[in-house]
Coordinates of C-alpha atoms in Angstrom, one line a residue:
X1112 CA 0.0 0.0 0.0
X1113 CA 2.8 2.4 1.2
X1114 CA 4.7 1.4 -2.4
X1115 CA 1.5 2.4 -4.5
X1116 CA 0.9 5.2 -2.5
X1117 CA 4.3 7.0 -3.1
X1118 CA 4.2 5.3 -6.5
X1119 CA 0.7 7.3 -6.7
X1120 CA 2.3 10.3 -5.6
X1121 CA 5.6 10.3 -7.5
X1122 CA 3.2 9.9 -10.9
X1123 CA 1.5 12.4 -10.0
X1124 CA 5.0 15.1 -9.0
X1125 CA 7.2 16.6 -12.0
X1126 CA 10.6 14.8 -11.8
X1127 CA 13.1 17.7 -10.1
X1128 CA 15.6 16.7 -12.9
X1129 CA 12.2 17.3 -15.2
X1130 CA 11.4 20.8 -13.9
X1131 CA 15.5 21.8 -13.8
X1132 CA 15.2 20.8 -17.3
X1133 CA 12.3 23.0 -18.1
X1134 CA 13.3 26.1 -15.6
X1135 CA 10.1 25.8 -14.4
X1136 CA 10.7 27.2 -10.8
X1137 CA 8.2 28.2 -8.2
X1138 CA 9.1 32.0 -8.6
X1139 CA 8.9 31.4 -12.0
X1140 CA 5.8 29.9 -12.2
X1141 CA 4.2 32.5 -10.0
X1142 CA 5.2 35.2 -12.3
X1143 CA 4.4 33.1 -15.0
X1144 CA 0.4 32.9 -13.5
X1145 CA 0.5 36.7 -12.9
X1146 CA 1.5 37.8 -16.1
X1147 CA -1.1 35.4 -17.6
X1148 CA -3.8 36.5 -14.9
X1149 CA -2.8 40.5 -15.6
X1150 CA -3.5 39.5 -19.6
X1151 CA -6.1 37.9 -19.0
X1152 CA -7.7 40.7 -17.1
X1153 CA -6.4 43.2 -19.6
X1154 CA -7.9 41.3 -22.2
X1155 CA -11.5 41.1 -20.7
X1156 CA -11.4 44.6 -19.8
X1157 CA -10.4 45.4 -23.6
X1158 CA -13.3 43.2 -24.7
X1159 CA -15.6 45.1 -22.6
X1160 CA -14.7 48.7 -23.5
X1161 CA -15.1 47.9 -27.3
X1162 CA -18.2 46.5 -26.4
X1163 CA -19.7 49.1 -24.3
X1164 CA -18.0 51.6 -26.8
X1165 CA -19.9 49.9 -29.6
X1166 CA -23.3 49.6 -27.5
X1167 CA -23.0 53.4 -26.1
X1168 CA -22.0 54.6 -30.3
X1169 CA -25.4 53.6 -31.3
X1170 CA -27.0 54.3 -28.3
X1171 CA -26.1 57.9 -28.9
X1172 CA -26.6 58.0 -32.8
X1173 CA -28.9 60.8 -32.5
X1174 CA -27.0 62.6 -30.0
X1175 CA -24.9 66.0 -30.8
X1176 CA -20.8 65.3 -31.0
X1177 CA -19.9 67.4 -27.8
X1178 CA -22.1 65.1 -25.7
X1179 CA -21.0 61.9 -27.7
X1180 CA -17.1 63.0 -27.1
X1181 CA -18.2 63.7 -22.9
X1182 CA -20.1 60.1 -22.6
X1183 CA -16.9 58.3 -24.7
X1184 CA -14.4 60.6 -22.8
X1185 CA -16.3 59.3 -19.4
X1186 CA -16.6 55.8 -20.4
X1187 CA -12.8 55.7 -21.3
X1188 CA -12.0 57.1 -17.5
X1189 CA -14.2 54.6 -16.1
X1190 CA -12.9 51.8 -18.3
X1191 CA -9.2 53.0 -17.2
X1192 CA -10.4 53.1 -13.2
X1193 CA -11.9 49.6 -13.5
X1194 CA -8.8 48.3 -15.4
X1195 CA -6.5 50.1 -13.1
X1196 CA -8.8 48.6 -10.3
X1197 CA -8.7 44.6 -11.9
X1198 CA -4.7 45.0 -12.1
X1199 CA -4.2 46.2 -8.4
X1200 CA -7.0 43.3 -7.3
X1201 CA -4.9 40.7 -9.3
X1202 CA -2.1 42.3 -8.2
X1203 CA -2.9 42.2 -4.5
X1204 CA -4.3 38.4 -5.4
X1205 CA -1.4 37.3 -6.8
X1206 CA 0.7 38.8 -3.7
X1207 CA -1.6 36.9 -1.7
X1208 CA -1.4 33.8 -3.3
X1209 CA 2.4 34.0 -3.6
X1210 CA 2.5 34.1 0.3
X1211 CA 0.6 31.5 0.8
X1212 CA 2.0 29.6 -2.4
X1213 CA 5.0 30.4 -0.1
X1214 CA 4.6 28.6 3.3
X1215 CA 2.7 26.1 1.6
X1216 CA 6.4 25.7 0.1
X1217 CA 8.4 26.3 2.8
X1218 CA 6.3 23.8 4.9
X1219 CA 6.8 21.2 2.2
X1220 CA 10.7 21.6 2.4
X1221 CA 10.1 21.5 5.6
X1222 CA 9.0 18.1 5.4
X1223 CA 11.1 17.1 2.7
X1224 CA 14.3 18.1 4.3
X1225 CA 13.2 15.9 7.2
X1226 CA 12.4 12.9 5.4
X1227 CA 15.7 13.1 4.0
X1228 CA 17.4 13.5 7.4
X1229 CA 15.1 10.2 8.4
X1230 CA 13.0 12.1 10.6
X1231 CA 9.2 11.1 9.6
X1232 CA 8.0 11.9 13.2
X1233 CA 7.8 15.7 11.8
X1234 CA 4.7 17.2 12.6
X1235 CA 2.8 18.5 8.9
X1236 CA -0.8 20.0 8.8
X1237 CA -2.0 19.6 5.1
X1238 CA -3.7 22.4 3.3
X1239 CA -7.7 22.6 3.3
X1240 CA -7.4 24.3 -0.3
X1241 CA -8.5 22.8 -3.1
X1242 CA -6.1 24.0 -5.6
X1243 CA -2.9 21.9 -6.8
X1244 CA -0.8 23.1 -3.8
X1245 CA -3.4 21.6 -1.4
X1246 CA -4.0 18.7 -3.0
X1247 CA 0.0 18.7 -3.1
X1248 CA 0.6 19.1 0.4
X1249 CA -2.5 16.2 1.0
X1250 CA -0.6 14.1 -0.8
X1251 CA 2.6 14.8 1.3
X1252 CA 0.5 14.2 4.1
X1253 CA -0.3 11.2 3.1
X1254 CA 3.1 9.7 2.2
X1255 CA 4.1 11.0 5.4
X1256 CA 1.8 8.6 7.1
X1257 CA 2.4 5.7 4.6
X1258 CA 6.1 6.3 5.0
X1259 CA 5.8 5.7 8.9
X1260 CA 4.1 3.0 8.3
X1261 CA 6.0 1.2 5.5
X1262 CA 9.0 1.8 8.0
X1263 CA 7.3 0.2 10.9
X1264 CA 6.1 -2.4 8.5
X1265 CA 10.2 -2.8 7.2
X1266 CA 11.4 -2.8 10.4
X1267 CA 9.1 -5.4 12.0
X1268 CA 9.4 -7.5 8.4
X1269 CA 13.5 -7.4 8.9
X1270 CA 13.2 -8.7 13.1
X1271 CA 11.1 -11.3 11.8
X1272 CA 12.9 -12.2 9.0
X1273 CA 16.0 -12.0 11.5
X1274 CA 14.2 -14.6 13.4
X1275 CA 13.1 -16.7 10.7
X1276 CA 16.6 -16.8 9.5
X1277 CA 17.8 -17.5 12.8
X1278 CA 15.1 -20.5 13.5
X1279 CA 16.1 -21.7 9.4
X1280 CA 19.6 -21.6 10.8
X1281 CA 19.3 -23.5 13.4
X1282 CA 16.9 -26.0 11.6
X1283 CA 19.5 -26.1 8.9
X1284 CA 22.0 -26.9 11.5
X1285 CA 19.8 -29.7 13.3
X1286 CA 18.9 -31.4 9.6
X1287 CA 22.3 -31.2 8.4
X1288 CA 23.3 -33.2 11.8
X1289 CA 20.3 -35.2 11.2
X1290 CA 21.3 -35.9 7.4
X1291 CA 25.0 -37.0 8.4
X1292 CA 22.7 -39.3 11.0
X1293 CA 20.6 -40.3 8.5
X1294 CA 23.7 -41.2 6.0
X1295 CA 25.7 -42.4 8.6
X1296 CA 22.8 -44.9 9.5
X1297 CA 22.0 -45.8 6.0
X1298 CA 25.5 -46.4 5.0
X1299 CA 25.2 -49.3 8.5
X1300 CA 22.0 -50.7 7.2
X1301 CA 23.8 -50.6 3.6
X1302 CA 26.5 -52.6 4.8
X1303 CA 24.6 -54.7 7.0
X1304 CA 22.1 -55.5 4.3
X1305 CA 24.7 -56.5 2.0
X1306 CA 26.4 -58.8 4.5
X1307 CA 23.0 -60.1 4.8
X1308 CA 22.2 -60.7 1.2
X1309 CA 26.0 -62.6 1.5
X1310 CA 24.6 -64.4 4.1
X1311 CA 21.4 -65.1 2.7
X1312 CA 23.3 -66.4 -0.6
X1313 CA 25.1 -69.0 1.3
X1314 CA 21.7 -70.4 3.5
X1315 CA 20.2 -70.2 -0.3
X1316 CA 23.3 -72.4 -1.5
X1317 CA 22.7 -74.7 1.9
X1318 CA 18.9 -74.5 1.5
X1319 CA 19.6 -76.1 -2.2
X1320 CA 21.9 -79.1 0.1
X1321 CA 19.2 -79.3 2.3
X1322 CA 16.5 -79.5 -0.6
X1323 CA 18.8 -82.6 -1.8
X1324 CA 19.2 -84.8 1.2
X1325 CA 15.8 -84.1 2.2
X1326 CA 14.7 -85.7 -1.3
X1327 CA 17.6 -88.8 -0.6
X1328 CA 16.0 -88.7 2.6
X1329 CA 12.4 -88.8 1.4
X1330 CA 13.5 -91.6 -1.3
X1331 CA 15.3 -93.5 1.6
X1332 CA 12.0 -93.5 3.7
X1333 CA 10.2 -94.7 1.0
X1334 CA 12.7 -97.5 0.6
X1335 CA 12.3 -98.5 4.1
X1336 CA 8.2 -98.2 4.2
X1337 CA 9.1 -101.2 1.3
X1338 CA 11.4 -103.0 3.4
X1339 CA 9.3 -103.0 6.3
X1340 CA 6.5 -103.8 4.4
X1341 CA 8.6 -106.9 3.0
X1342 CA 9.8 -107.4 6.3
X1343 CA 6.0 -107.5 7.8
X1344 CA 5.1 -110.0 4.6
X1345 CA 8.0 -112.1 5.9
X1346 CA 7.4 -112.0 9.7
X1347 CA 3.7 -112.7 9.1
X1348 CA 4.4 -115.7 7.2
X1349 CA 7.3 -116.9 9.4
X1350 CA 4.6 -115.9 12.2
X1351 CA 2.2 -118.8 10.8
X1352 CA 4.8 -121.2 10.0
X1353 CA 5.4 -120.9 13.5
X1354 CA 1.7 -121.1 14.6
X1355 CA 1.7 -124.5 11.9
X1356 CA 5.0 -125.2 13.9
X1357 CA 3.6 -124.9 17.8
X1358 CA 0.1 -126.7 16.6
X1359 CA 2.4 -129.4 15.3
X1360 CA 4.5 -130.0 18.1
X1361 CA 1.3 -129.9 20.3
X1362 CA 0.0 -132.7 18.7
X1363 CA 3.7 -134.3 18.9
X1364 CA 3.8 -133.8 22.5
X1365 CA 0.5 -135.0 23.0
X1366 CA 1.3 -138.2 21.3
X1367 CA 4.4 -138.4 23.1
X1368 CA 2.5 -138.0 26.2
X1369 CA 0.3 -140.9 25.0
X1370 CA 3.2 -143.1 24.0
X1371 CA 5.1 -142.1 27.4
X1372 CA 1.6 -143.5 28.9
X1373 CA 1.6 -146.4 26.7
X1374 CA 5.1 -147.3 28.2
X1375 CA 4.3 -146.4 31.6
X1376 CA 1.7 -149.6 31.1
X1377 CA 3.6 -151.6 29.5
X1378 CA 6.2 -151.5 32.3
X1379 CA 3.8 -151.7 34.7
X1380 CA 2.5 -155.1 32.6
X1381 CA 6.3 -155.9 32.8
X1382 CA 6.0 -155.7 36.4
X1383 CA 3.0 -157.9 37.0
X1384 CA 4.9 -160.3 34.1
X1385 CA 7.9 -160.5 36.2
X1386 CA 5.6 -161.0 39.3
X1387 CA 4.2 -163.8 37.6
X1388 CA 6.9 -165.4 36.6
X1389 CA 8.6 -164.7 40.1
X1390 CA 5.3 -166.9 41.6
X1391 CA 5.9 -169.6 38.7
X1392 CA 9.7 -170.0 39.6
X1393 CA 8.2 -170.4 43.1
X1394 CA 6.0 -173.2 41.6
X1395 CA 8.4 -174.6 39.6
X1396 CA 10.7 -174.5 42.6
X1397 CA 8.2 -175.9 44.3
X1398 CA 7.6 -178.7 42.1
X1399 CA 10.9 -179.9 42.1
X1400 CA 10.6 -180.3 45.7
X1401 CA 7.2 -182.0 45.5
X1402 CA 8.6 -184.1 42.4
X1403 CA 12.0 -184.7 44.7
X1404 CA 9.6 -186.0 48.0
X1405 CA 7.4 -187.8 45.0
X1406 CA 10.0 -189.6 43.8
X1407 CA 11.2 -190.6 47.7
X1408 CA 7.7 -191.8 48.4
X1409 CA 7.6 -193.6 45.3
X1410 CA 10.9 -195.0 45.7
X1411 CA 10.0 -196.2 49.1
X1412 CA 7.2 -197.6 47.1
X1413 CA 8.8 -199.4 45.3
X1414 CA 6.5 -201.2 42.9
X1415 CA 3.3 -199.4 43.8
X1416 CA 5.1 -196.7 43.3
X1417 CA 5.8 -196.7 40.1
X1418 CA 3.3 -194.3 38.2
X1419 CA 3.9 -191.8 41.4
X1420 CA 7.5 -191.9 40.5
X1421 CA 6.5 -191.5 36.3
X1422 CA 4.2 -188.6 37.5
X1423 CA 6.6 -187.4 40.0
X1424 CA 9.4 -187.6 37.1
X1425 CA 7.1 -185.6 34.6
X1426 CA 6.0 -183.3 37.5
X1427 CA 9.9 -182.8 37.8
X1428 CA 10.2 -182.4 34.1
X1429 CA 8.0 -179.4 33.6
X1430 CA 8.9 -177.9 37.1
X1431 CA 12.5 -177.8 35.2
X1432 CA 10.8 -176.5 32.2
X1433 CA 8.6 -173.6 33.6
X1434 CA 11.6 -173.1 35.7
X1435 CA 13.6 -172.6 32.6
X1436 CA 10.7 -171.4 30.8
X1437 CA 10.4 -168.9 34.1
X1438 CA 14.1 -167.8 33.7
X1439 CA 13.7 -166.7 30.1
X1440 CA 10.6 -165.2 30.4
X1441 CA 12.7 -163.3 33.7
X1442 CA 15.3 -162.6 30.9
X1443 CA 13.2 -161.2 28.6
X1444 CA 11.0 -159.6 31.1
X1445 CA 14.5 -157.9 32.6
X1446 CA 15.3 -157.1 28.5
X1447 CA 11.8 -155.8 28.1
X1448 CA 11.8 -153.1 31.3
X1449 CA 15.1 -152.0 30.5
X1450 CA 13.9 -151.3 27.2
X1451 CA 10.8 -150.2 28.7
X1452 CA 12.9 -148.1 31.0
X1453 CA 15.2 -146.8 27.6
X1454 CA 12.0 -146.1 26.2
X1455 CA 10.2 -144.0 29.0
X1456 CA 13.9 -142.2 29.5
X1457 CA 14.0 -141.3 25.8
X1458 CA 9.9 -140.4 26.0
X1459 CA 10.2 -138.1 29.0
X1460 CA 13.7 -136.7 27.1
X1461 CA 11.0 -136.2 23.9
X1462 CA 8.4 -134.5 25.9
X1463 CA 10.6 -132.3 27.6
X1464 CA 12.1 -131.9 24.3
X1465 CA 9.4 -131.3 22.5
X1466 CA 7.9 -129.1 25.5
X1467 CA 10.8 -126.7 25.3
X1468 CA 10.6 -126.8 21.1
X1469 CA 6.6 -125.9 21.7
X1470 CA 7.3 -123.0 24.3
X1471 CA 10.2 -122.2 21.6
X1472 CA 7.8 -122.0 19.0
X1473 CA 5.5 -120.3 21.0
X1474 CA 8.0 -117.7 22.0
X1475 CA 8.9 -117.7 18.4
X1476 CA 5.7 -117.1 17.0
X1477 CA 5.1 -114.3 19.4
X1478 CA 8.5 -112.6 18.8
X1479 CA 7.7 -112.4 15.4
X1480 CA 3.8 -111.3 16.6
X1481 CA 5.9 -108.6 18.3
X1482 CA 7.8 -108.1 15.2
X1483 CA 5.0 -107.8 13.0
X1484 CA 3.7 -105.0 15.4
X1485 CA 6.7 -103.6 15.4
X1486 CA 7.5 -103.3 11.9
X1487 CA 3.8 -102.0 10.9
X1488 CA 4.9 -99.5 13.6
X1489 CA 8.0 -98.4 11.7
X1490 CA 5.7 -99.0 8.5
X1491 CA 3.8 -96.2 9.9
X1492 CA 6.4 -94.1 11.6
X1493 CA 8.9 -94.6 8.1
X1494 CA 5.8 -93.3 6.2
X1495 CA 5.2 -90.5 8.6
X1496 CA 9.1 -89.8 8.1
X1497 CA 8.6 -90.3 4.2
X1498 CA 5.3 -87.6 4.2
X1499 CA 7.3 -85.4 6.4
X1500 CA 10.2 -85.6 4.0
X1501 CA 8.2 -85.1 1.4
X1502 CA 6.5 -82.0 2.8
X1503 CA 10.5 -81.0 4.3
X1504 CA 10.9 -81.1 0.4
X1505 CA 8.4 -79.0 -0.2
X1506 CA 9.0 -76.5 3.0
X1507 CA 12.3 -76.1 1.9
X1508 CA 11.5 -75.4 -1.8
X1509 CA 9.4 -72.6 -1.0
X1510 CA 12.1 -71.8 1.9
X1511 CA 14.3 -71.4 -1.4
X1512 CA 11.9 -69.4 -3.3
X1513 CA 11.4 -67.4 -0.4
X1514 CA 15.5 -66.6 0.2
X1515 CA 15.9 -65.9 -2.9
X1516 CA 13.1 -63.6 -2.9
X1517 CA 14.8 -62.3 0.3
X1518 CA 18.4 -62.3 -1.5
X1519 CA 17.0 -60.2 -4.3
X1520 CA 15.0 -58.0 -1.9
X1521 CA 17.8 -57.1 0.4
X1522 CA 20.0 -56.5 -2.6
X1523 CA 17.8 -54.0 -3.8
X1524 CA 17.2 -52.5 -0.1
X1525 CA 21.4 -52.1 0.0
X1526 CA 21.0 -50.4 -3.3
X1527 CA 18.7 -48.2 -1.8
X1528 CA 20.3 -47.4 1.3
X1529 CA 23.1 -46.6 -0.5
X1530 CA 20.8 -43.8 -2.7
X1531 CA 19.7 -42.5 0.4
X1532 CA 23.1 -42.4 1.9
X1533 CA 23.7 -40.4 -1.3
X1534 CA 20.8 -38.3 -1.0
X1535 CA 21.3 -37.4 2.5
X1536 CA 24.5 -36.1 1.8
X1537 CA 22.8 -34.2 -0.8
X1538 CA 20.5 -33.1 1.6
X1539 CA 23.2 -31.9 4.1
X1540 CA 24.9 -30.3 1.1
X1541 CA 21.9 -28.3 0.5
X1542 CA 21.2 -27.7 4.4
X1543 CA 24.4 -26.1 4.5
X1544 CA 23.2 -23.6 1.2
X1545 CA 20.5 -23.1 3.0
X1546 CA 22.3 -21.9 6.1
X1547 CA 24.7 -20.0 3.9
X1548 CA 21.4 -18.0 2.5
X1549 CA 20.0 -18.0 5.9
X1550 CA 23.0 -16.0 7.4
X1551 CA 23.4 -14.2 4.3
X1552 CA 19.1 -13.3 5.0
X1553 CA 20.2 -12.6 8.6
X1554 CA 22.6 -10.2 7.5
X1555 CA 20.7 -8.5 5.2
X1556 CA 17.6 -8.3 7.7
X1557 CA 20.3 -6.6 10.1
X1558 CA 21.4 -4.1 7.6
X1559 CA 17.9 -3.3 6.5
X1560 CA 17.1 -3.2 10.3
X1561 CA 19.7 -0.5 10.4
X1562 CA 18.9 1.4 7.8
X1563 CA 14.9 1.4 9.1
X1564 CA 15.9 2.1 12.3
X1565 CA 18.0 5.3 10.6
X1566 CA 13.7 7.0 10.7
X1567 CA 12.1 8.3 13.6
X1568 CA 9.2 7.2 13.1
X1569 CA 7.3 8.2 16.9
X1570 CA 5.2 10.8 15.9
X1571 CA 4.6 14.0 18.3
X1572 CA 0.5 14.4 19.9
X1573 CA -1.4 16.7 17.7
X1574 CA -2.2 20.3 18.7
X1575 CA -5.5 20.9 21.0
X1576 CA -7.3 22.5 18.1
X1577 CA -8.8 20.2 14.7
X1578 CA -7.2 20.3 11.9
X1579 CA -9.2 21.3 8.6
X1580 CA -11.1 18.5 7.9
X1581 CA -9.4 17.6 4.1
X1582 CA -11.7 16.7 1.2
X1583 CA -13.4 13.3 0.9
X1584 CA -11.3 13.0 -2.4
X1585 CA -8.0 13.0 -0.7
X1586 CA -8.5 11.5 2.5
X1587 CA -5.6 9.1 4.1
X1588 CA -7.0 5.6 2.8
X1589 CA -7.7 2.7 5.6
X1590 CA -6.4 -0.7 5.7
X1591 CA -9.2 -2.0 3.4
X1592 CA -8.8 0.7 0.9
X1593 CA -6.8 0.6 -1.8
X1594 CA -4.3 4.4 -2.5
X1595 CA -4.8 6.2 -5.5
X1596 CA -2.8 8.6 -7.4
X1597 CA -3.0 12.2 -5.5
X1598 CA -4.5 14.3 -8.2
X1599 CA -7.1 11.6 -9.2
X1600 CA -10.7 11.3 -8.3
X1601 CA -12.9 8.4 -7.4
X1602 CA -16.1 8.1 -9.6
X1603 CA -19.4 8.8 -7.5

């Protein structure tokens, strides 16, 4: 506002260098104006006397000479009296206005002469005329008061633009120190993400190893889930060989059991045979002594006693055979239990034999009952470890994938760190610019601080009586208004 005001006001002002040019003074114009004004008048006064000459000449047509020459003569005085009069008026005008033309002057230099010194707290009452001078020393007025303010307004613009460069500085200074942080940091993380992707390179390459035992390892579960199944195929069938094995021997034993009965009676049979023949050698024994006292009697008999003695001698005879008939039977008998006894030695050696095979077989068929469990365990545990290979297999695939997604990743995030390690320094390159231009702002805000503070700008209290109220045309113009040229009129 203050720049279009004394924009306004310097339009509206002849350039000194323009009116030095020219000559055109202020002495010089006022005698300029009077010598017009006095021609002017002249003029007019001119003008009138031919007229009233002209008007009075044939008014007085009819009228003798000697009056005509006394009414012209009279006319001619009065026309000299009221031109004599209109010079002295304009004369005494023109004096007037020159003194006034004067102080108006003087209290402009005045004012000038103070603004130049930097004094704008210089106390100016603006003329109530309305003639170029008053609208002149309006104007003045007003760039008086726009000047104050425009200083007030530069001087509080430079502190805060001091402060605003200082605060700039000193958040140049703390971003700077936070860019050489920041690059300091990302050139950490760069490194650190590069050992990483190094890192993650090498568990790719032992992922890949991993990837290929866990496939030997998955094809080696499968090859046991085969085995074990051959294995249970095998037991299973051993398992009822076995069972055909124990079921045999049962019945063996059983007959052995039978047979080791079956010799059992026979040597009991044996026993009562030997009894028997035991009591038949006691016959036969016996008989011989019966036959022996038989053949006595019949001897003692003599003739008489001859078919006693026949029947004693054939009494004798068969006591010698069933007593030699006795003996072998006791021989055979004695051939027969020690057979019988062999035979129950060698049948109680079966049974236990045969007993121990049995609980063998038993044990046997059991163990490889225990066997058959256990290998359909493994079955099922070496298939869970095949599946769990398999999905290993799979797991570590897509662990692969997934590091080598990773790899790539923290490749690029190195890369990255490493542009904004870059850019930061950039960025504290430019913070310190912008300090540079900060403290070269701060300077500048100083000096024009100075040269502000160079203006008194505390203006004096105004005198107890009002001052002329100026015309609405060249009033000061409020915050909201817009200035206008001096000299230059608002439409209605």
């Amino acid at each position: 506002m203050a720049q279009s005001t004394s924009g306004g006001i310097a339009n509206n002002l002849p350039h000194p260098a323009a009116r030095a040019e020219r000559g055109v003074t202020p002495g010089r114009l006022y005698r300029r104006t009077a010598l017009l004004t006095n021609a002017g008048a002249l003029l007019v006064v001119a003008g009138a006397w031919l007229l009233s000459r002209h008007q009075i000449a044939a008014a007085l047509a009819g009228v003798p000479q000697p009056q005509v020459d006394a009414v012209q003569t009279i006319v001619a005085r009065l026309a000299a009296a009221s031109t004599l009069l209109v010079v002295v008026g304009l004369f005494l005008a023109a004096r007037a206005l020159r003194l006034r033309l004067a102080r108006t002057v003087e209290a402009l230099t005045l004012v000038a002469d103070s603004v130049a010194a930097g004094n704008l707290a210089v106390d100016f009452t603006p003329s109530a005329s309305r003639g170029a001078y008053g609208r002149l020393s309006r104007g003045v007025a007003v760039m008086l008061d726009e000047l104050r303010r425009l200083t007030a307004t530069i001087a509080d613009s430079a502190a805060r633009t001091a402060a605003m460069a200082a605060e700039i500085t000193s958040g140049a200074d703390q971003t700077s120190a936070a860019a050489g942080e920041i690059a300091s940091t990302s050139s950490v993380l760069s490194e650190q993400a590069t050992e990483m992707a190094h890192t993650l390179q090498a568990v790719h390459g032992d992922a890949g190893r991993l990837v290929a035992i866990a496939g030997e390892l998955a094809a080696g579960a499968r090859d046991g889930v085969e085995r074990n199944a051959s294995l249970r195929t095998l037991a299973d069938a051993n398992r009822a060989r076995l069972d055909a094995s124990a079921a045999a021997l049962g019945t063996l034993a059983t007959e052995v059991a039978v047979s080791a009965a079956a010799v059992e009676g026979v040597a009991e049979a044996s026993e009562e045979i030997r009894a028997f023949v035991t009591l038949v050698q006691k016959m036969a024994r016996q008989s011989k002594l019966l036959a022996l006292n038989a053949a006595m009697e019949a001897a003692r008999a003599g003739e008489h006693g001859h078919g006693f003695a026949v029947v004693a001698s054939e009494v004798r005879r068969l006591a010698a055979s069933s007593s030699e008939a006795a003996e072998r039977t006791v021989a055979v008998v004695n051939a027969v239990l020690a057979r019988v006894a062999e035979s129950r030695a060698s049948s109680a050696q079966t049974v236990h034999t045969v007993e121990a095979v049995l609980e063998v077989s038993r044990d046997g068929a059991r163990t490889f009952g225990e066997v058959s469990a256990a290998l359909e365990v493994s079955q099922q545990w070496t298939a869970s470890i095949a599946d769990a290979a398999t999905r290993s297999d799979a797991l570590v695939a897509a662990m692969t994938r997934q590091l080598d997604r990773l790899a790539h990743g923290t490749e690029s995030f190195a890369a990255a760190m490493q542009e904004v390690a870059a850019s930061s320094e950039e960025q504290s390159a430019s913070t310190h610019e912008i300090a540079a231009a900060a403290a070269g702002l701060t300077t500048q805000a100083e000096r024009l601080t100075a040269l502000a503070g160079r203006f008194a700008t505390s203006v004096p209290a105004p005198p107890a009586s009002p001052a002329p109220a100026a015309p609405a045309a060249y009033s000061a113009p409020s915050a909201t208004q817009p200035m206008r040229p001096v000299g230059v009129r608002t439409a209605a």
